[in-house]
Coordinates of C-alpha atoms and ligand atoms in Angstrom, one line a residue:
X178 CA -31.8 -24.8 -10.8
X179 CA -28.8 -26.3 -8.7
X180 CA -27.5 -23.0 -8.3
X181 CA -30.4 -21.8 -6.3
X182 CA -30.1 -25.2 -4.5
X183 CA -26.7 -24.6 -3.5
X184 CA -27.5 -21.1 -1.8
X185 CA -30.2 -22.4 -0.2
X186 CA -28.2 -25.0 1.2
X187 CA -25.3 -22.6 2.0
X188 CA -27.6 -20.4 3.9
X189 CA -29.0 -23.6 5.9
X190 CA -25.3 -24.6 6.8
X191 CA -24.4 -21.0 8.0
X192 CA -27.3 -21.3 10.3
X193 CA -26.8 -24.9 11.3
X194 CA -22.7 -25.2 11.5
X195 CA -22.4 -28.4 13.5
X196 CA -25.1 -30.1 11.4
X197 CA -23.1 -32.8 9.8
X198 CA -25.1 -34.5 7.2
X199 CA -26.5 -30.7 5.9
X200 CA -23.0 -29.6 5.0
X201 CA -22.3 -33.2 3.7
X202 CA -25.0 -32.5 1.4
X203 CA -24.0 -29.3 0.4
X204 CA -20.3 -30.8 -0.1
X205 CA -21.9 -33.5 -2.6
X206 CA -24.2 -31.6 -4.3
X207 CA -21.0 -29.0 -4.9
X208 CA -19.0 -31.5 -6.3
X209 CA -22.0 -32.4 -8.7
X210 CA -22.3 -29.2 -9.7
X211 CA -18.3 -29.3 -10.6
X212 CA -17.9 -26.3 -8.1
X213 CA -14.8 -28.7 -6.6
X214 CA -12.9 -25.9 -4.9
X215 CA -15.8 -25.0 -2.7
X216 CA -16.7 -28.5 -2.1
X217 CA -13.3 -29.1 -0.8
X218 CA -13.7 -26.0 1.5
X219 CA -16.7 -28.1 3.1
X220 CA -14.7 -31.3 3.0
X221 CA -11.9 -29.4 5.3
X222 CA -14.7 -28.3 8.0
X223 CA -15.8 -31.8 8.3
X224 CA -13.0 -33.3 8.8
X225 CA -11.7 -30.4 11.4
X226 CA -15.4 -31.7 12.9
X227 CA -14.3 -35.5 12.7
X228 CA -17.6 -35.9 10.7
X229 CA -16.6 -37.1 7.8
X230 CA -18.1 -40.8 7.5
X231 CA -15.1 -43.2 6.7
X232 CA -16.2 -44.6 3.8
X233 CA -16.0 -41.4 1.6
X234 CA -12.2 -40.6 3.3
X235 CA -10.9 -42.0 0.1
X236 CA -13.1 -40.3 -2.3
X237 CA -12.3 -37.2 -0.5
X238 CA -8.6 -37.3 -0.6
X239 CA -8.6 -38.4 -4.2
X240 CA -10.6 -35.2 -5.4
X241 CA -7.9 -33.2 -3.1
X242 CA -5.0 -34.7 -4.6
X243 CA -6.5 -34.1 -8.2
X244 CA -6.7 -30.4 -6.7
X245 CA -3.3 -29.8 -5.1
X246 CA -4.5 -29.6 -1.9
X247 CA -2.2 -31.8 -0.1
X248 CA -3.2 -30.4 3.4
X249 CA -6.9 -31.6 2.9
X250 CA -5.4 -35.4 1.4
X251 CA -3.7 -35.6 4.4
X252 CA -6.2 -35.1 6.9
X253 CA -8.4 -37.7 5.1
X254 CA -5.0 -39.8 5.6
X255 CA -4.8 -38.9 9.3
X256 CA -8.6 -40.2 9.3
X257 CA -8.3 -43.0 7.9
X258 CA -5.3 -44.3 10.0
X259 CA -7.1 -43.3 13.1
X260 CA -10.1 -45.3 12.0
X261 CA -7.8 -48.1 11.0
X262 CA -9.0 -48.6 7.4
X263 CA -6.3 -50.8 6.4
X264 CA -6.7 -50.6 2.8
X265 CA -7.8 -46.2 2.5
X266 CA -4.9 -45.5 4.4
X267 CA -2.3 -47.3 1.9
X268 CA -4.2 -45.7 -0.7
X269 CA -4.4 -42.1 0.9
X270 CA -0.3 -42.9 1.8
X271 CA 0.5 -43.6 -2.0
X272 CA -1.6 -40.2 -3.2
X273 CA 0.5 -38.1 -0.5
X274 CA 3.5 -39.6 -1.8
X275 CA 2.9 -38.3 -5.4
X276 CA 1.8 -35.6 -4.9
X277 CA 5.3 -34.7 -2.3
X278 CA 7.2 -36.2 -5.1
X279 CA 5.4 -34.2 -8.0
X280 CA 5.9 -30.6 -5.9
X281 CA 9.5 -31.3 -4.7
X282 CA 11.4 -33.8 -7.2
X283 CA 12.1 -35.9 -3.8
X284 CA 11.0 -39.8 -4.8
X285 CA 9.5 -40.6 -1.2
X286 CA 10.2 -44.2 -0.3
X287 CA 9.2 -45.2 2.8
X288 CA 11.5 -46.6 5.0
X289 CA 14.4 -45.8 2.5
X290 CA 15.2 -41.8 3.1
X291 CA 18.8 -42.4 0.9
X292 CA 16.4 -42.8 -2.4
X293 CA 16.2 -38.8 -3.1
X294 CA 16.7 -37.9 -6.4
X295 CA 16.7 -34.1 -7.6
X296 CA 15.8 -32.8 -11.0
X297 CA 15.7 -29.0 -12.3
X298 CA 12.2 -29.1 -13.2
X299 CA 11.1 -25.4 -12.7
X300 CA 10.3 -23.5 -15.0
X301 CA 11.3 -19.8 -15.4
X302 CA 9.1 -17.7 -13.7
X303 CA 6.8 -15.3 -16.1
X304 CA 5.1 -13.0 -13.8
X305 CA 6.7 -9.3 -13.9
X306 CA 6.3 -6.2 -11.4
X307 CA 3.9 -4.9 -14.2
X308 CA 1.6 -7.4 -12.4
X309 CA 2.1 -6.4 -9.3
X310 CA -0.2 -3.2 -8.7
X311 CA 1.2 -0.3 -6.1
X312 CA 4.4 -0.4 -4.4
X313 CA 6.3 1.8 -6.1
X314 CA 8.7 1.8 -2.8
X315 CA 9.0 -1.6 -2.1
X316 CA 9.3 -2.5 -5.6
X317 CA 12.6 -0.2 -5.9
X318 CA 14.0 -1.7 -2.5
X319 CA 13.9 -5.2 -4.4
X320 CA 15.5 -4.1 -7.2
X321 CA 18.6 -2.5 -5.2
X322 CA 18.8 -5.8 -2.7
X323 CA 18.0 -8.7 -4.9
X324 CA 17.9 -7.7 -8.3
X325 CA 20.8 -5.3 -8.7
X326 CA 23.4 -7.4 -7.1
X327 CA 22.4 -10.4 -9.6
X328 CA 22.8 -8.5 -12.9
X329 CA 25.6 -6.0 -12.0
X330 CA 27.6 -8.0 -9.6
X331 CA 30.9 -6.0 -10.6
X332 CA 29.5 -3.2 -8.9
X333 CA 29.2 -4.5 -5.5
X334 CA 32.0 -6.2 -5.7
X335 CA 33.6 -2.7 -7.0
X336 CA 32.2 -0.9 -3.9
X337 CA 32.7 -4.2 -1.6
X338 CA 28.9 -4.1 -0.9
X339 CA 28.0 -7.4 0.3
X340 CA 25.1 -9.0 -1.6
X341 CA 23.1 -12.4 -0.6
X342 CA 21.0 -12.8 2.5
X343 CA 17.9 -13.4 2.4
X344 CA 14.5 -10.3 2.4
X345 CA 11.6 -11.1 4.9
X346 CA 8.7 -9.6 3.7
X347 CA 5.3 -9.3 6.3
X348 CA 2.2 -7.8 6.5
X349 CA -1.2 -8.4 6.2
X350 CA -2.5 -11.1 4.5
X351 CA -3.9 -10.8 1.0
X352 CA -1.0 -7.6 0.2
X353 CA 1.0 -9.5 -2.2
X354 CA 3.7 -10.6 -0.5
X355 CA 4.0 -14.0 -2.0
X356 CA 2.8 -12.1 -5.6
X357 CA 6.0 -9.9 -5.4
X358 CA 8.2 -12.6 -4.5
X359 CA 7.3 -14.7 -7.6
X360 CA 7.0 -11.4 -9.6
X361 CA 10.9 -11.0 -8.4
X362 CA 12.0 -14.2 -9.4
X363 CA 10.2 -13.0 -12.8
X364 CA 11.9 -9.9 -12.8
X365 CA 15.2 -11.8 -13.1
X366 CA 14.3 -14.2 -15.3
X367 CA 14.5 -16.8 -13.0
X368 CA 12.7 -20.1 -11.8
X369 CA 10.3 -20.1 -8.7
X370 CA 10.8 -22.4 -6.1
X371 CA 7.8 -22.2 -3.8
X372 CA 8.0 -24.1 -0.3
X373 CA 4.7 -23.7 1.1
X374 CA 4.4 -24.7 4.9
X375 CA 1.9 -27.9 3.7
X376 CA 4.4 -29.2 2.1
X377 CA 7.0 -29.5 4.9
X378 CA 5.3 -29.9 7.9
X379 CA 4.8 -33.7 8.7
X380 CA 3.4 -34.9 11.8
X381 CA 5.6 -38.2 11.9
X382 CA 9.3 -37.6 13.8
X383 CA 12.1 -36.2 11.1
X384 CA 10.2 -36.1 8.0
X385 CA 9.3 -32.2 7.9
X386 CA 13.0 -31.9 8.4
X387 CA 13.7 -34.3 5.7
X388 CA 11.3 -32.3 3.8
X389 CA 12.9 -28.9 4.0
X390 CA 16.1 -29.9 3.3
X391 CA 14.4 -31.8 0.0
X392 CA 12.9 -28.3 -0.7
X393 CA 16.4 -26.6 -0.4
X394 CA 17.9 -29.6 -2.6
X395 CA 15.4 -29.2 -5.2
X396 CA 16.1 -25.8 -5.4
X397 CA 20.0 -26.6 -5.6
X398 CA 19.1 -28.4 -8.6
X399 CA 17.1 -25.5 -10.0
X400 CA 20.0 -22.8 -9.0
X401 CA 20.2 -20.3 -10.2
X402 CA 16.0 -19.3 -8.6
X403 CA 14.2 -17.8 -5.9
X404 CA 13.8 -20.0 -3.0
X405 CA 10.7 -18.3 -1.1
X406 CA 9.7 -19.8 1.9
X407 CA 6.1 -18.8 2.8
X408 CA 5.2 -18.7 6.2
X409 CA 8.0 -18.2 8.0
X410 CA 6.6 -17.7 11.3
X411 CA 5.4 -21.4 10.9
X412 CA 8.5 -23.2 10.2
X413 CA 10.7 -21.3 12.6
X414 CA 8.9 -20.8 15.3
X415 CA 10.4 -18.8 17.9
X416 CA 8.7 -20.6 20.4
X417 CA 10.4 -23.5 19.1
X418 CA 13.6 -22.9 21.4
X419 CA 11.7 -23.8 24.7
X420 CA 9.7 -26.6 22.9
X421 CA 10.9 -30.4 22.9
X422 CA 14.2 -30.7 20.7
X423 CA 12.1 -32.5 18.0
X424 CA 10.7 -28.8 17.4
X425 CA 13.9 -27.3 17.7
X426 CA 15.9 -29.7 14.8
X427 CA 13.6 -27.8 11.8
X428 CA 14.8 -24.4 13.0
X429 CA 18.2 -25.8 13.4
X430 CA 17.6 -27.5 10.2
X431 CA 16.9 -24.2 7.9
X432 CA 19.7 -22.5 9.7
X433 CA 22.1 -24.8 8.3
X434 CA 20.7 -24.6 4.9
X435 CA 20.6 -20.8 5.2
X436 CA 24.4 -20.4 6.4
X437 CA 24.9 -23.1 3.4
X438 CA 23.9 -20.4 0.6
X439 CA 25.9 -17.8 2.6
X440 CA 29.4 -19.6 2.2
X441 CA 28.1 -21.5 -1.3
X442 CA 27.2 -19.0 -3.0
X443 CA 25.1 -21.4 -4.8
X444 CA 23.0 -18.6 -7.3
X445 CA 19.9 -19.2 -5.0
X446 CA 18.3 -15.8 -3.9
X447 CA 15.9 -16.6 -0.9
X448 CA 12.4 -15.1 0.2
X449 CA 10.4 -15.2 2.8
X450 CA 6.9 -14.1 3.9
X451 CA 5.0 -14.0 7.6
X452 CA 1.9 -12.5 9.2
X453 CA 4.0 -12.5 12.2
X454 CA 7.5 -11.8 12.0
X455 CA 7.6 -11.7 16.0
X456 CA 7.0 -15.1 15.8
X457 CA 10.3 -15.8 13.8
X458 CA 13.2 -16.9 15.5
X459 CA 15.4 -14.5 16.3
X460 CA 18.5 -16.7 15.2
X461 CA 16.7 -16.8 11.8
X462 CA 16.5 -12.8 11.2
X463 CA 20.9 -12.4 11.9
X464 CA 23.3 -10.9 9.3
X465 CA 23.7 -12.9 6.1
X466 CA 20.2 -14.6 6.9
X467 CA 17.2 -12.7 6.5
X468 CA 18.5 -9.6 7.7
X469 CA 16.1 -7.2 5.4
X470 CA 13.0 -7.2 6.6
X471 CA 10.2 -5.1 4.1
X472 CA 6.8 -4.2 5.2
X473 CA 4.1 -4.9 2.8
X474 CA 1.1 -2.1 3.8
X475 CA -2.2 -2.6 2.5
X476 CA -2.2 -0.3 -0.5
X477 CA -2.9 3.0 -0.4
X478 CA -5.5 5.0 -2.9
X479 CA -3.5 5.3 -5.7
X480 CA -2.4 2.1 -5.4
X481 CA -5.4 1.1 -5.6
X482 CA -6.4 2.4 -8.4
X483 CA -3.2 0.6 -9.9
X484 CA -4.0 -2.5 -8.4
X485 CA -8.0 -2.5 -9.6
X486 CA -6.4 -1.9 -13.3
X487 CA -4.0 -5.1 -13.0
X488 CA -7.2 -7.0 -11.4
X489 CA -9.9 -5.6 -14.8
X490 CA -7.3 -5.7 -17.4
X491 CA -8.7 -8.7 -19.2
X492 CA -12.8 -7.7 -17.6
X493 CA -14.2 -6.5 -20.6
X494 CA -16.0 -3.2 -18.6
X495 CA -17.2 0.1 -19.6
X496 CA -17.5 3.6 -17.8
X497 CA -15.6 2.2 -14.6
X498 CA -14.4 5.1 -12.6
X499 CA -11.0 3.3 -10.8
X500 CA -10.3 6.8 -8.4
X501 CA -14.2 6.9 -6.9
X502 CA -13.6 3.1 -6.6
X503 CA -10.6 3.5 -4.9
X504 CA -11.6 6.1 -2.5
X505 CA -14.1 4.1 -1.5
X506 CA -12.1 0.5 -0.6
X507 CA -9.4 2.1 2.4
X508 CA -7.7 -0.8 3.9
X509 CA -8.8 -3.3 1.3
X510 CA -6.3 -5.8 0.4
X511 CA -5.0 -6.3 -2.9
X512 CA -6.7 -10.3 -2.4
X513 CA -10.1 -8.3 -1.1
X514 CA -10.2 -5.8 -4.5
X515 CA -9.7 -8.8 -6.8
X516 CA -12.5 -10.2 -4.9
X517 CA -14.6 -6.8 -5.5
X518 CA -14.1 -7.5 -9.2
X519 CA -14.9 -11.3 -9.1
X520 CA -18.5 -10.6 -7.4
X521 CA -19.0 -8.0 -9.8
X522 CA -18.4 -9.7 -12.5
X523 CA -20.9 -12.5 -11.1
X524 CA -23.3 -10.0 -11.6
X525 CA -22.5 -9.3 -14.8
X526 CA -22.7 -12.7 -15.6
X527 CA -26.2 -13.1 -13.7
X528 CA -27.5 -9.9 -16.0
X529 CA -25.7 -12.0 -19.3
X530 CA -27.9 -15.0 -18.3
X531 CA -31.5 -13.4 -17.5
X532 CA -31.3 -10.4 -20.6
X533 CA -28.9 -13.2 -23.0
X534 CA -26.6 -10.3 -23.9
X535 CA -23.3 -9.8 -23.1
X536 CA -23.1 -6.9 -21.0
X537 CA -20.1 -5.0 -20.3
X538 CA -18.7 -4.7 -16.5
X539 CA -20.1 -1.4 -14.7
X540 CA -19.6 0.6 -12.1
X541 CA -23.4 -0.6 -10.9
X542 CA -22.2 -3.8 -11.1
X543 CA -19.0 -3.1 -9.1
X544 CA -21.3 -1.1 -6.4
X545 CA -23.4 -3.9 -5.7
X546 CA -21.0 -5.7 -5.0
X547 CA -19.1 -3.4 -2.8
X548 CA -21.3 -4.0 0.6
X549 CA -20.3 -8.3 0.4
X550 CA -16.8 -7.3 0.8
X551 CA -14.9 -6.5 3.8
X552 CA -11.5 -5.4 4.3
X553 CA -9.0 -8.3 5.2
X554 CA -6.3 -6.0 6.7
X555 CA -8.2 -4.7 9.7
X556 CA -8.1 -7.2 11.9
X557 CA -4.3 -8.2 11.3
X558 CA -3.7 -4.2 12.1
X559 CA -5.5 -4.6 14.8
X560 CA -4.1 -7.4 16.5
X561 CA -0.4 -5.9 15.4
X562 CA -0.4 -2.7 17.0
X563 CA 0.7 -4.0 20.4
X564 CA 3.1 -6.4 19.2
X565 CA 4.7 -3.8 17.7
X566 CA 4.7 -1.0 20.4
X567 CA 5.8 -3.6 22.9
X568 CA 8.1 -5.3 20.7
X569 CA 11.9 -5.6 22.3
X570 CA 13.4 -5.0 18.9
X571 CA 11.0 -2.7 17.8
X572 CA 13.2 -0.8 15.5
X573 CA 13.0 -3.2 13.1
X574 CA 9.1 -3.1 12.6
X575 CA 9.8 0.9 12.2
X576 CA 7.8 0.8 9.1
X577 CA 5.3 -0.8 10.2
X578 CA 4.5 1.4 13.3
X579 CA 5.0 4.4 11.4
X580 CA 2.0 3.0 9.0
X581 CA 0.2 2.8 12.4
X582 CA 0.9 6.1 13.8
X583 CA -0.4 7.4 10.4
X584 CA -3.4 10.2 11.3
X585 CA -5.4 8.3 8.3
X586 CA -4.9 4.6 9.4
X587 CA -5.7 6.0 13.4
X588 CA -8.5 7.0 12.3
X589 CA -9.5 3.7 10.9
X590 CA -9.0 1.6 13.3
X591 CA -10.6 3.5 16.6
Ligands
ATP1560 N1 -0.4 -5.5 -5.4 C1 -1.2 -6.3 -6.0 N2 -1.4 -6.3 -7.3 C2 -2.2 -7.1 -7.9 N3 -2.9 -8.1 -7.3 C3 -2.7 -8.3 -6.0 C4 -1.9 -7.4 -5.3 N4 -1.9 -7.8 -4.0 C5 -2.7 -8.8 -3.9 N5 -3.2 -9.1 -5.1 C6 -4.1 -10.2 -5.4 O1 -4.4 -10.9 -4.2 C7 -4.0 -12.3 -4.3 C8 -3.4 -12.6 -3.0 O2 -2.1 -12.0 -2.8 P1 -0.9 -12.7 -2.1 O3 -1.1 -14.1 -2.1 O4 0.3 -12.2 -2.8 O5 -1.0 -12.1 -0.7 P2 -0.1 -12.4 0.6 O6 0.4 -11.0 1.1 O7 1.0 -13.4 0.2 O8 -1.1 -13.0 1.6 P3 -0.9 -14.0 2.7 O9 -0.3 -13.3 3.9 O10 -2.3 -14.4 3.0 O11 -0.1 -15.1 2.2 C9 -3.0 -12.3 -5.4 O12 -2.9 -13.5 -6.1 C10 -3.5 -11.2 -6.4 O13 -4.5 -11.7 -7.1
MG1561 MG1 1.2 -15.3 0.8

């Protein structure tokens, strides 16, 4: 069976990391097995190793353009130009082009920047808070910055409360920051306009610039939306200011935009999320930027249990007991309990195949699974904690090093 094939080549790469043509093997027979995702996981490791043989660049970056991973289709671009493949690199050029053009409305002609055209293309967002398990708090704190001030706008005008400015949300990966910025834009009925850092970031002089201000412009077109800029941290980059000015022009670049909504008023409400808002540029976190900064913990037992019943709500399951599961998953990320569920219901689907019934989810099935996952959060906390007690502006992480000082989360991470 392929599937055993597959482990047992899994386990062989594991052991053997740098042996190229074992995980090329595994890569191929993933992709026969239509298991693309994983295969393109392997893909990404051999081209990190410069391993991947030039004449399957092509192939490569077609399956990760057919996938949305434009990250991937550009390192098989990168490849290919440094191998010189005349003809795999036009190719490879013309895929990333697309797929820029699909995600941002922004017709990409080379040599001819002027030739942008913008359309409002973006749908209206359709997931809610109700899909967002746990955070009660943080949830309300949304609703009084962002959401309030769009549907009642009398009243803060009434009270002169300023509203705009942007809401910087960090934390530990895998908490639902990006979920609750979509779930926001959901919340009020509004489009999603998501820049993700792969999309901007360009290696060649002026085009990440050129592909911010594309995202900002596509979501002009889209207005009123959320514009949520993920990664943060990555696009301005503190350390930025005492790099080369080439650096420097993308920070400058999103402050301009930023300042733009402020005086515009242009109906777009902006998001952001980091891991590592110390990283930010301080310029970038000033009044009528993103000046509200939320922490997003990892969620606590009851949110938990909250979380877990968002996660099941479509597993058909019987008997499950979400508290005990709960109580046993501290510091698991919201990302690491849908994961709980997904090996679980593996099993379930391994006990379908071998007994041919169609066996509810179990708790048994959930506890198997238990010991394969690990919680996400600790080593973020971990590497966090002196950032934020050495911080220069610490008050603003307050929340976050009160979570640390917690007796509970101490405890945990000694
Ligand atoms: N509170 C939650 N309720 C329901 N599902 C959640 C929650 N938090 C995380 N998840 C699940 O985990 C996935 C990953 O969460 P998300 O991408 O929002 O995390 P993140 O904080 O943005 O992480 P990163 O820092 O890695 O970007 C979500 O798509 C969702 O399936
Ligand atoms: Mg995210």
């Amino acid at each position: 069976m392929s599937n055993d094939r597959i482990s047992a080549l899994r386990k062989a790469v594991e052991a053997n990391p740098d042996d190229v043509l074992l995980r090329l093997v595994l890569a191929e027979t993933l992709v026969a097995a239509g298991e693309t995702e994983p295969a393109l996981d392997q893909y990404v490791v051999l081209l990190d190793q410069q391993a991947l043989p030039e004449d399957q660049l092509v192939a490569v970056g077609e399956l990760a353009a057919a996938n949305g991973r434009l990250a991937l289709l550009r390192s098989c671009l990168e490849a290919a130009r440094q191998a010189g493949i005349v003809e795999g690199t036009g190719r490879l050029q013309q895929l990333v082009d697309e797929m820029i053009s699909t995600r941002t409305g922004v017709k990409v002609k080379i040599g001819q920047p002027d030739g942008e055209e913008f359309v409002s293309d973006a749908p209206k967002e359709t997931t809610t808070f109700d899909q967002v398990g746990g955070m009660d708090e943080i949830k309300r704190i949304i609703h009084r910055m962002v959401i309030l001030p769009l549907s009642r706008p009398e009243l803060y005008q009434k009270y002169g409360r300023r509203s705009g400015g942007g809401v910087m949300l960090y934390g530990p990966p895998g908490c639902g920051k990006t979920l609750l910025a979509r779930a926001t834009a959901g919340e009020c009925g509004l489009p999603f306009v998501n820049v993700r850092i792969e999309d901007v970031m360009d290696p060649y002089l002026g085009v990440s610039e050129r592909n911010l201000h594309a995202a900002f412009e596509r979501a002009r077109a889209n207005s009123p939306c959320v514009l949520f800029l993920d990664e943060l941290d990555a696009l301005a980059f503190a350390r930025h200011k005492h790099g080369g000015s080439e650096a420097r022009r993308l920070v400058d670049v999103l402050l301009q935009e930023l300042d733009a909504i402020g005086s515009e008023n242009e109906g777009l409400l902006v998001l952001a999320a980091t891991n590592a808002p110390w990283d930010v540029d301080e310029a970038m976190l000033r009044p009528g930027r993103f000046d509200r900064v939320i922490f997003v913990p990892p969620p606590d037992e009851p949110a938990r249990v909250d979380i877990l019943s968002v996660v099941l709500k479509d597993v058909p399951s019987a008997g499950l007991d979400l508290k005990s599961l709960a109580a046993t998953t501290a510091m698991f990320s919201g990302a690491d309990l849908r994961a709980l569920v997904e090996r679980g219901v593996d099993h379930v689907i391994d006990e379908a195949l071998a007994t041919g019934g169609e066996p509810p989810l179990s708790m048994q099935h959930l506890e198997r699974a238990l010991p394969g996952v690990k919680p996400s959060t600790l080593d973020w906390l971990h590497r966090v904690r002196s950032y934020i007690e050495f911080a220069n502006q610490s008050e603003r992480y307050d929340d976050a090093a009160a979570y640390l000082r917690s007796k509970d989360v101490r405890r945990r991470l000694s």
